[in-house]
Every structure is written in C-alpha cells, then in structure tokens.
Coordinates of C-alpha atoms in Angstrom, one line a residue:
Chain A
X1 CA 77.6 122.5 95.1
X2 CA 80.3 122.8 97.4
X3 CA 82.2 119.7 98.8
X4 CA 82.8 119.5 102.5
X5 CA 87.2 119.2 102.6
X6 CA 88.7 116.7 104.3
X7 CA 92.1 117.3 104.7
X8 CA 95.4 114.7 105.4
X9 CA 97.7 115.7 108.1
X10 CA 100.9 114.2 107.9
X11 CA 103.5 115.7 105.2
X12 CA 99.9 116.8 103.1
X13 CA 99.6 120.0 105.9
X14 CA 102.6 119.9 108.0
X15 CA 106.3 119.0 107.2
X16 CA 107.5 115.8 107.8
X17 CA 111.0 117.2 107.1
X18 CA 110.7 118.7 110.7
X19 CA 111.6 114.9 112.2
X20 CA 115.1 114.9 110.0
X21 CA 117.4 116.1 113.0
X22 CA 116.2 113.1 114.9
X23 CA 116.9 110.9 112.4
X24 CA 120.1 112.1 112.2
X25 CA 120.6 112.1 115.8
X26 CA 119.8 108.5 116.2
X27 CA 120.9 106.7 113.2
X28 CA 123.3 109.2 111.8
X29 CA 121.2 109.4 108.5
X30 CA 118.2 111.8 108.3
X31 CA 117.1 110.0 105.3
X32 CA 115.8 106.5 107.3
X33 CA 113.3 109.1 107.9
X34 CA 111.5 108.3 104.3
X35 CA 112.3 104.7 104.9
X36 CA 110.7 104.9 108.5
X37 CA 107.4 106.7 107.0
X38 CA 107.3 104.3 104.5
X39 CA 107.2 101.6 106.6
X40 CA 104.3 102.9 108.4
X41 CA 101.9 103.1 105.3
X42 CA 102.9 100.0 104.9
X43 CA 101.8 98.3 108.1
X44 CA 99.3 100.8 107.9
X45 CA 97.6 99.5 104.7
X46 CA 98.9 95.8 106.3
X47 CA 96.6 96.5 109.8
X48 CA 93.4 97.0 107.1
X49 CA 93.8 94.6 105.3
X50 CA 94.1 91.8 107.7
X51 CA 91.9 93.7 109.9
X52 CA 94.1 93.9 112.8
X53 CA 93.7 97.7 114.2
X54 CA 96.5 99.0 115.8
X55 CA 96.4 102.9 116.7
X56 CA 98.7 105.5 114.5
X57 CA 101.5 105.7 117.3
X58 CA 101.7 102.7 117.8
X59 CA 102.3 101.2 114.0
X60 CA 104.5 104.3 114.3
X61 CA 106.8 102.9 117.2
X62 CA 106.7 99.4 115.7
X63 CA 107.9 100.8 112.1
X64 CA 110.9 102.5 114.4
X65 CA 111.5 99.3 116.3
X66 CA 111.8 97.9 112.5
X67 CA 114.7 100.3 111.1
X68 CA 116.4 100.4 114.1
X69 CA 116.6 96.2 114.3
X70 CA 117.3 96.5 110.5
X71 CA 120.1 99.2 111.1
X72 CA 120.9 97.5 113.9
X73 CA 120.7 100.0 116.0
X74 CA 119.8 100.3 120.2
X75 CA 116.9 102.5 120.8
X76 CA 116.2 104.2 123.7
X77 CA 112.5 104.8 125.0
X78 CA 113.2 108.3 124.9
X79 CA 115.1 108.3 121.1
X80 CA 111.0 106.5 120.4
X81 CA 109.3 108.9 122.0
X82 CA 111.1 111.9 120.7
X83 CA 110.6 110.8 117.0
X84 CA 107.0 109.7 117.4
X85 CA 106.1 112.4 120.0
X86 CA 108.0 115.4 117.5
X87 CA 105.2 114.4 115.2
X88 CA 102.9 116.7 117.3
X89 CA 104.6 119.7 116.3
X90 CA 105.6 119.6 113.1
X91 CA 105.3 123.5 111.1
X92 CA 102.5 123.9 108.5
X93 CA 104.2 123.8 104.7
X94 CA 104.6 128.0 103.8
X95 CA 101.5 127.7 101.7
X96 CA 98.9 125.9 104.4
X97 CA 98.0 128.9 106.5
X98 CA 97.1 131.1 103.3
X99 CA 95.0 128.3 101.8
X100 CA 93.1 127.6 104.4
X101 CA 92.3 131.5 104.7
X102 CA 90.7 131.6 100.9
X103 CA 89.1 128.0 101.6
X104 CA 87.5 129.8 104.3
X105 CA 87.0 133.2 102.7
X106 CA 84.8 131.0 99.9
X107 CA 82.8 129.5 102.6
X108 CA 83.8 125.9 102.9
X109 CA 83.1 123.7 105.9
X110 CA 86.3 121.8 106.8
X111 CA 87.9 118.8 108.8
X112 CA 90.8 117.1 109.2
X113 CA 91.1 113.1 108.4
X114 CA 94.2 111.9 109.7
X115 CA 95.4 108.4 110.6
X116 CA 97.2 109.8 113.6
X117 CA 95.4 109.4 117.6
X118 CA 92.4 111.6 118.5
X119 CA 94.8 113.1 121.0
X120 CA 97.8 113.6 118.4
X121 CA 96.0 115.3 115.6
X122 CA 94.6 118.0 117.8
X123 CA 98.0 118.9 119.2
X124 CA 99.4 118.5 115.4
X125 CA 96.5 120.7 114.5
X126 CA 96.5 122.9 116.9
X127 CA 100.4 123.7 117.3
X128 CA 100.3 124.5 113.3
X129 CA 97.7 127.1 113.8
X130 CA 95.4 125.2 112.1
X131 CA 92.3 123.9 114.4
X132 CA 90.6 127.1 114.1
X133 CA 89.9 126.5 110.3
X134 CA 88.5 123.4 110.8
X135 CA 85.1 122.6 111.9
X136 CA 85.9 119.3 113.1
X137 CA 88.6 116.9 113.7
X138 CA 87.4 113.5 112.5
X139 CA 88.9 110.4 113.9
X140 CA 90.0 107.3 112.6
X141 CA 89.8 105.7 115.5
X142 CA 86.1 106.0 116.3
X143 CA 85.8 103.2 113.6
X144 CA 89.2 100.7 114.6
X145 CA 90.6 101.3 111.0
X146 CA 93.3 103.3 109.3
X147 CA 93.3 105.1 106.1
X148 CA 93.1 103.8 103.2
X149 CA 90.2 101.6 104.4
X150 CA 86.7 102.3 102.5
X151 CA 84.8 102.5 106.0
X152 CA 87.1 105.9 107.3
X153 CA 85.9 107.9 104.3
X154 CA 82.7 107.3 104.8
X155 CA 82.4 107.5 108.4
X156 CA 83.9 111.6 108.1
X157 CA 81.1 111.9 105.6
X158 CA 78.9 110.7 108.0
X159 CA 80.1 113.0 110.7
X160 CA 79.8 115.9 108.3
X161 CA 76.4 114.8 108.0
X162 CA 76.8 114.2 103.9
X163 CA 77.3 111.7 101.3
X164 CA 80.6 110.3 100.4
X165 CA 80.0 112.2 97.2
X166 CA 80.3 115.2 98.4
X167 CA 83.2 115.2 100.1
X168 CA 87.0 115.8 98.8
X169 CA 89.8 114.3 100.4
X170 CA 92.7 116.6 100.1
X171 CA 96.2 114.9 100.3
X172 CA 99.8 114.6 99.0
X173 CA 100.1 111.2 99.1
X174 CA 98.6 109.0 95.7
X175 CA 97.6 106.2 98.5
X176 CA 95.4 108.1 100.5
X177 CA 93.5 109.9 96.8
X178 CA 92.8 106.5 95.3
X179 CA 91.4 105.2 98.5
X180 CA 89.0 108.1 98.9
X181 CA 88.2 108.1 94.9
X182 CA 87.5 104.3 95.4
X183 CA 85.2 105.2 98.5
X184 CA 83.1 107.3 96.2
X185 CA 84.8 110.7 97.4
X186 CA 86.2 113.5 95.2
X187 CA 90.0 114.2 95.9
X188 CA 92.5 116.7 94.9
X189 CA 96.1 115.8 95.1
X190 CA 98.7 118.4 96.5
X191 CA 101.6 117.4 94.2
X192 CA 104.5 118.4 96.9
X193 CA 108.1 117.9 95.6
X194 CA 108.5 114.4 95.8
X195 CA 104.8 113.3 95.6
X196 CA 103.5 111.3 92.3
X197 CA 100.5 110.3 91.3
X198 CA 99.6 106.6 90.9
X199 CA 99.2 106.1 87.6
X200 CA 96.9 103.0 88.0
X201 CA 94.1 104.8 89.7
X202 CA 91.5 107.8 88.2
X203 CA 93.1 110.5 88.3
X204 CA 91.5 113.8 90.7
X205 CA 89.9 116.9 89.0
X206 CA 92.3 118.8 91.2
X207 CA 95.9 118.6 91.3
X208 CA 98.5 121.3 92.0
X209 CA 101.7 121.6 93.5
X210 CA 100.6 123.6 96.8
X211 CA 97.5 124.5 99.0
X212 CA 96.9 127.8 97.7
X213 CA 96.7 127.0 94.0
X214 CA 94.8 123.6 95.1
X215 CA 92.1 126.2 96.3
X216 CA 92.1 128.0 93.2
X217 CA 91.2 124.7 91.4
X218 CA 89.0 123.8 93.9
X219 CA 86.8 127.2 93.9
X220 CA 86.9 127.0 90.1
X221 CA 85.9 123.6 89.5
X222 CA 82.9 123.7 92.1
X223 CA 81.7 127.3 90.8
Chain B
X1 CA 101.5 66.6 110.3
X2 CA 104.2 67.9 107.3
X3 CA 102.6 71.1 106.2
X4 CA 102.4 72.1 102.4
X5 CA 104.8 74.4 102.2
X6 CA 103.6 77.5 100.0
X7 CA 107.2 79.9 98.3
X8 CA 107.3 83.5 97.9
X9 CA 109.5 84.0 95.3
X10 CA 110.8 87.7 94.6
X11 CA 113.5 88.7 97.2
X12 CA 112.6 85.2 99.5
X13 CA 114.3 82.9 96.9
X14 CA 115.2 85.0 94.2
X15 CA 118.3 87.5 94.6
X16 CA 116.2 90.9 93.5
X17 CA 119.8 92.8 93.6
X18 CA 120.3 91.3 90.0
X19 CA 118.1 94.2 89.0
X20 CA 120.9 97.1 90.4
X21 CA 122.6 97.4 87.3
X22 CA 119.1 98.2 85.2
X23 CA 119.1 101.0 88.3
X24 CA 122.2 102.0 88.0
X25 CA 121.7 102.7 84.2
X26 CA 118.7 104.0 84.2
X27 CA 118.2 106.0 87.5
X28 CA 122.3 106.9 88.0
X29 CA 121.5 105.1 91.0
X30 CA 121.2 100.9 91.9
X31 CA 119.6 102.1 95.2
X32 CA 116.5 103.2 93.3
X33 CA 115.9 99.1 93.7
X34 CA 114.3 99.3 96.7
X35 CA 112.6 102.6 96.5
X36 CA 111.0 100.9 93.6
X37 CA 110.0 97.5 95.0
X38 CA 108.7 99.2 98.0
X39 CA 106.5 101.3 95.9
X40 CA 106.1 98.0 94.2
X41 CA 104.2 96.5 97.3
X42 CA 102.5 99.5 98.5
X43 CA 100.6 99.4 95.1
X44 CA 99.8 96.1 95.8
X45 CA 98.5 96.6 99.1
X46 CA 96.3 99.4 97.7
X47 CA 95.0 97.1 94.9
X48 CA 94.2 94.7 97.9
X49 CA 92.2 97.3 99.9
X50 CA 90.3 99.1 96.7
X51 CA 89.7 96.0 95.1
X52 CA 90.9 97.3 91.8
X53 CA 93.1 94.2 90.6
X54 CA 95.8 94.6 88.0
X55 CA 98.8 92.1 87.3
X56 CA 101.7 92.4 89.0
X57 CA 103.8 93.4 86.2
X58 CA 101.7 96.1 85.3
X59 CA 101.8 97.3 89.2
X60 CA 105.6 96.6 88.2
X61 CA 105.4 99.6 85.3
X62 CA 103.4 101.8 86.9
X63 CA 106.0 101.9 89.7
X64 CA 108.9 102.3 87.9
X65 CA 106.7 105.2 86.1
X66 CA 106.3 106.5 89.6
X67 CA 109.5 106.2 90.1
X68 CA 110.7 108.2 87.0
X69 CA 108.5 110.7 87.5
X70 CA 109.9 111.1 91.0
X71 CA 113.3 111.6 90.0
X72 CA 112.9 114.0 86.8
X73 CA 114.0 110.9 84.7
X74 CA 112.1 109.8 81.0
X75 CA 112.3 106.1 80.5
X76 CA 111.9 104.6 77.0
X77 CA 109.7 101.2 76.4
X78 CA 113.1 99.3 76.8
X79 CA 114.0 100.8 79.8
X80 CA 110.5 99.2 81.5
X81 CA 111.1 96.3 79.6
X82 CA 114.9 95.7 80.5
X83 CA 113.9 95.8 84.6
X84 CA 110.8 94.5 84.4
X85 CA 111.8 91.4 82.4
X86 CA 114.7 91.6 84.0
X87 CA 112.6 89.9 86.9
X88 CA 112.2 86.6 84.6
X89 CA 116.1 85.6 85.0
X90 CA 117.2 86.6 89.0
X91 CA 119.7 84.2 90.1
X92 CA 118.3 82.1 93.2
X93 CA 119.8 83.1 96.6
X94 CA 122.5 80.2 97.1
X95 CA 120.9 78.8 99.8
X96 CA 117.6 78.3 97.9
X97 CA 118.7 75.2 96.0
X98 CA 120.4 72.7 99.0
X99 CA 117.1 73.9 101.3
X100 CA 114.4 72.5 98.4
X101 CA 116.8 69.0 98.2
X102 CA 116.6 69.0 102.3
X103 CA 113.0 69.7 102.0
X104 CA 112.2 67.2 99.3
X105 CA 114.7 64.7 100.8
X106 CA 111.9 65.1 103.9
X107 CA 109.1 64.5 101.7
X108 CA 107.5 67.8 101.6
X109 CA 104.6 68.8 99.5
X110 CA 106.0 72.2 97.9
X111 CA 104.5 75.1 95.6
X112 CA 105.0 78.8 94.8
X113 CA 103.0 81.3 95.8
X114 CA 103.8 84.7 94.4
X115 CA 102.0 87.9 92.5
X116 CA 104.2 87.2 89.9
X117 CA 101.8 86.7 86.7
X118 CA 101.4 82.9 85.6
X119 CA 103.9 83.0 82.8
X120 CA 106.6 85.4 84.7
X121 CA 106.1 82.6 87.8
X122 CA 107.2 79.7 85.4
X123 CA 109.8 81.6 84.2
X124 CA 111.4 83.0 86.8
X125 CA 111.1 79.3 88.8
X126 CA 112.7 77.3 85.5
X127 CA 115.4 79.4 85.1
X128 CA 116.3 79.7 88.5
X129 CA 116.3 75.8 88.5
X130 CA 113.9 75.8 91.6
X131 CA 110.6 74.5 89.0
X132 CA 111.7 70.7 89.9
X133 CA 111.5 70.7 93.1
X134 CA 107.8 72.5 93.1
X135 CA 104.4 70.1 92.4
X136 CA 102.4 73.2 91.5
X137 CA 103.2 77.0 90.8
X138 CA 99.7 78.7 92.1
X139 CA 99.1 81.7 90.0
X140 CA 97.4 84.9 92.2
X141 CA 95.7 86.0 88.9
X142 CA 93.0 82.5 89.4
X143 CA 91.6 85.0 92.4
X144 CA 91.9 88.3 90.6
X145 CA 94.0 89.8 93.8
X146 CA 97.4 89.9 94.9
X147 CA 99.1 89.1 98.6
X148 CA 98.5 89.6 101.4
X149 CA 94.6 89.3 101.0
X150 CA 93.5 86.4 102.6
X151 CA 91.7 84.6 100.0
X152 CA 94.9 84.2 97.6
X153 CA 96.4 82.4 100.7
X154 CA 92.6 80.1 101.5
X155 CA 93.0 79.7 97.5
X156 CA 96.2 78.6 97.4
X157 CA 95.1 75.7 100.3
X158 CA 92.6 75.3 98.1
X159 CA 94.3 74.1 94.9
X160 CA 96.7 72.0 97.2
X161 CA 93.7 70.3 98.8
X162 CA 94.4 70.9 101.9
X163 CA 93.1 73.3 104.8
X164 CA 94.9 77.0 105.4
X165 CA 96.2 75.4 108.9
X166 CA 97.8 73.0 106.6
X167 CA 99.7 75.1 104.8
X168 CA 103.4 76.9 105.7
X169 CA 104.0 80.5 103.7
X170 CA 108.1 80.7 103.6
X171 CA 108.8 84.2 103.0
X172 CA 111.8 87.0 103.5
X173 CA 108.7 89.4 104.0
X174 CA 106.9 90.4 107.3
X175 CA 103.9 91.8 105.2
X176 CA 103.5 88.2 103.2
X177 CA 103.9 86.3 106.7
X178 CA 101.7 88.2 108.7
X179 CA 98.7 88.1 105.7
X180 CA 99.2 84.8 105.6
X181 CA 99.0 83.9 109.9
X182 CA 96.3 86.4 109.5
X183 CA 94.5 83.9 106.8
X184 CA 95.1 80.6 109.4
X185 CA 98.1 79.6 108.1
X186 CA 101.4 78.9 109.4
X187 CA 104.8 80.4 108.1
X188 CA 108.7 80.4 108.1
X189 CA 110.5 83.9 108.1
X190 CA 113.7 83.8 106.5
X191 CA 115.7 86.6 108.0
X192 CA 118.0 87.3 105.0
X193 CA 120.4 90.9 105.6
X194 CA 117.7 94.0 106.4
X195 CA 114.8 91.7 106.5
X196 CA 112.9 91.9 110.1
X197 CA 109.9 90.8 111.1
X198 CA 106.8 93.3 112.3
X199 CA 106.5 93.0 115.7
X200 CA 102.9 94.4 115.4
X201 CA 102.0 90.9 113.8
X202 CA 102.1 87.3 115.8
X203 CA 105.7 85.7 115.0
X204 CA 106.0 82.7 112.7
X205 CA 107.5 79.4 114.9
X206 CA 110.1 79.2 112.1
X207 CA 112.8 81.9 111.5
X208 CA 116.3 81.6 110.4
X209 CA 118.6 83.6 108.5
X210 CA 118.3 81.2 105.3
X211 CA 116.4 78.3 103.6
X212 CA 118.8 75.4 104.9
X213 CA 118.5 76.9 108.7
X214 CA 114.4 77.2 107.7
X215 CA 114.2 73.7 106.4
X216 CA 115.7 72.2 109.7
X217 CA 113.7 74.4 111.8
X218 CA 110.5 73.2 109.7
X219 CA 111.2 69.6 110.0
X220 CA 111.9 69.7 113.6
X221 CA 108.9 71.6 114.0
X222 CA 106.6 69.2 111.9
X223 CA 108.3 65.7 113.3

C-alpha cells in the first residue's frame, strides 16, 4: 500500500546555502551559517525535551543572538530579520521540482512537516513552487512541539487521516529519520552532500542521494 | 542553605582541546573537534527524546563515524580508540583545581554529574586530580539516559539525598543548565571563551567566566 509522504523543508527541499551571503555580510564568514543551523536543532531538540515550546523563528533568532554574542558581534534588528526572514525564500534543490512531479505522476498524497511557523512554511512552500504538490501543509505548531518530538509525527498522521505506519517522513537530516522511525513512521533519507546517517538508529528502506532517485526507491519498494 | 553542587565534566572542567591533535591527525583538521562534540550532543539529545539509550562512548564512536563519513575519511579501530580514550586523560582547565579548594574550604557537598560512562567518569576525574575533592561521581548509566533529561538530574538529587531545589548544576553548557533549571534545580554557568548562555532558557543566578569567579559567586549567593 502506498504511504502518505511527509516531507522536511529546511535544507531536505530547499537550499539552506541560499542564507550564505548574509552570513557573510554580517560576520564576514558564510560558514557560521552551519554553526547557526546547528544551534537551532539543538535548542530545537533542547525546547522538547524540557518541554518548553518556543516557535521555529524564534529558537531561530535566539540561536543568531547566540553566534553573534559568541563572535562577538553587534546585530542589528534588521541583520535578524534578514537572515531569519531569507529563510522564506530559499530555491528548491535542482532535483525537488522533478521528484515531486513522478511522486505525483504515481499517485501519492503529500504534505509538508516542517518545524518552521504556519505562516513561514507556506511562503517557503510556496515561493519554491512547491505548495501545489502538496495536499496539505501540516503544522508543528497546532501541537506546541518541534520535530523530533514523538507527538508531531503522529499528529500529521492524524491530519492525513492514517496511522503512523503508513506514513514516510522524507528528510536529509539523520535527526529528523530516527525520530519518525522511533514514532512508528517509515522514512527515507535524502543523502545530500554533507548529510550522514546516524549510525545508532535503524536504518530507512530508502536512501538516495537526491529526490528523484528517492522516488524511484520509494515507487519500487511500495509496488 | 549551601546547595550540593552537581560537575559537568567534559569542556566545563576538563580542557576538551587536548583532543586537537587526534583531529589534526586524523581529520587534517583540529577543528573537526567541535564539529564532532556537537554531533556528539545532538546524539544525545536524540537518545533523550527517542528513548533509545546507549553509553556515551558509544554515542562518542558513532560520531566520529559520522564524522568520517562526512569528510570522505576511513578511520582504523585505533583511530576511534586514540580520541575516544583520549577523553580519559584531558588536562583540567587551570582554574578547576583553586575553585574545588575555595569550594571545599566553604564546606560544600560536591559530585560529578556527567554522560561520561562510570569507569570513563573515574578516570577522567583521578587523573585530572579533581576525584578528591568530589564525595560521589553519579554515573547517568544508573537511569539508562543521558543529560539533559530531567530524571538523570531528580536522580542525581536522589543519590545525594537531597531535593532537585537543593542541588546546583555547574556547567560551561547552556543545554546542561537549562535541563537542569528545567528539572527544579539551580545552576552556575561558567562562561569560558565561545561559551554563551541560551537566552530562550531562564538564566542561572551564577555566571562567571571561570570556576574561582563561580565559586565566589556561589558562596555569596548561598551565605
């Protein structure tokens, strides 16, 4: 039977490298990008697990507020809201737009599951050309908890009207897999350059190194 | 009331840059470090909200596998085993040692408190000379989870015989501090270089830039 997708957003759809310039720009270094995404998993997975919600923009803001005091850099409101706010239209990876077209082609019923705002993950969505694939655009913050957290996988399962069973998270990020395989989902892991899997956790039935060739596996393996 | 004061260990009293070299050989690259330990704690985390436990050394490997994998790089058994060991001999930070005589010299209660396994904890503590000063080292592995969930912290209270609000957490890490405020405990912040705290999270009454400064804030705090 087929599995209802859920896909991840940020860097698993759309290209995170799009916020570089503005790292650059602000603290002469577009790497503290990386280290600035990485901090925001981190409170991220830190808000779940001492159960203290905080929407996506704002752990996003507060992870900037931390590389710039560690930098020891000035920010400006508007250097915060350029970064944060450029998230909203960030470009589709080269391989996104034609995935999503066989996904559809084969009769899948899609939706996005993104840590990011109600608000922000339509404009992401829709700026990449993407919302018209997607059946729905689930939110995190209909149930006051961020991804990895058991209870947002199986809320969009709800939403779909199905099991956790028979949804598959689709992401390129090892974090956001094992939480979804420990929910009870399927997963399959876009292995983007740069992306690993955790080798502590099961590994997914699918994983390939972009969206079109993660549909192939996909279409085979539910066949 | 004197608190029992409850030591992170890696980074917070132990100098974690003892393990650039190991980086440097392996990796072409000591920066790799913190890249690793970051990965290090995001694992953690993960464990924390799947509920899938493992030691921390073994989070440790699978890291630095991560880590290999990442960067194109094969390691060999010794390679894990050279930085991972290498954790057992890090040299304490040199404040570390005056701040546990000003602290004992004030009649603190003192133990560690880090995801370090049991036998890596004792080790790391006697050969940093810091075991003396301590009248327990609280092993994580009792609770089958690793910080910042809030039952290692209750646990830790626990063994001490004393309630969470009677405990103080002393770390260099915002995570550790915020899971354990979050638990209904109290904590100290040392601020050592590129160390901030979240500002997400409430803020500790104790922060200073090193474990003499944190031991004088403490016991004007507590007098």
């Amino acid at each position: 039977m087929k599995s209802v997708l859920l896909f991840d957003v940020n860097e698993s759809l759309l290209d995170l490298g799009a916020l570089a310039p503005q790292f650059e720009r602000v603290f002469g270094n577009g790497q503290i990008l990386y280290q600035w995404f990485g901090q925001v998993l981190q409170t991220a997975m830190l808000t779940v697990i001492t159960q203290q919600y905080s929407d996506f923009s704002s752990v996003g803001r507060s992870a900037l507020d931390m590389m710039a005091e560690k930098h020891g850099i000035s920010l400006t409101d508007d250097d915060r809201t350029s970064i944060v706010g450029g998230m909203r239209t960030m470009p589709p990876h080269p391989d996104v737009l034609p995935g999503f077209e066989k996904l559809r082609a084969a009769g899948y019923r899609m939706a996005s599951l993104t840590n990011s705002p109600p608000a922000v993950a339509r404009a992401q969505l829709e700026n990449a050309g993407i919302a018209p694939f997607l059946d729905n655009i689930i939110s995190v913050d209909d149930v006051k908890s961020l991804k990895p957290a058991a209870k947002v996988y199986h809320y969009a399962a709800g939403v779909m009207g199905v099991e956790p069973a028979q949804t598959r998270l689709i992401a390129a990020h090892s974090w956001d897999v094992a939480g979804a395989m420990s929910a009870g989902c399927k997963a399959a892991f876009i292995s983007r350059p740069g992306m690993v899997l955790n080798p502590l956790f099961e590994r997914p039935d699918v994983v390939a190194p972009d969206l079109l060739q993660v549909a192939d596996q996909i279409i085979a393996a539910e066949a």
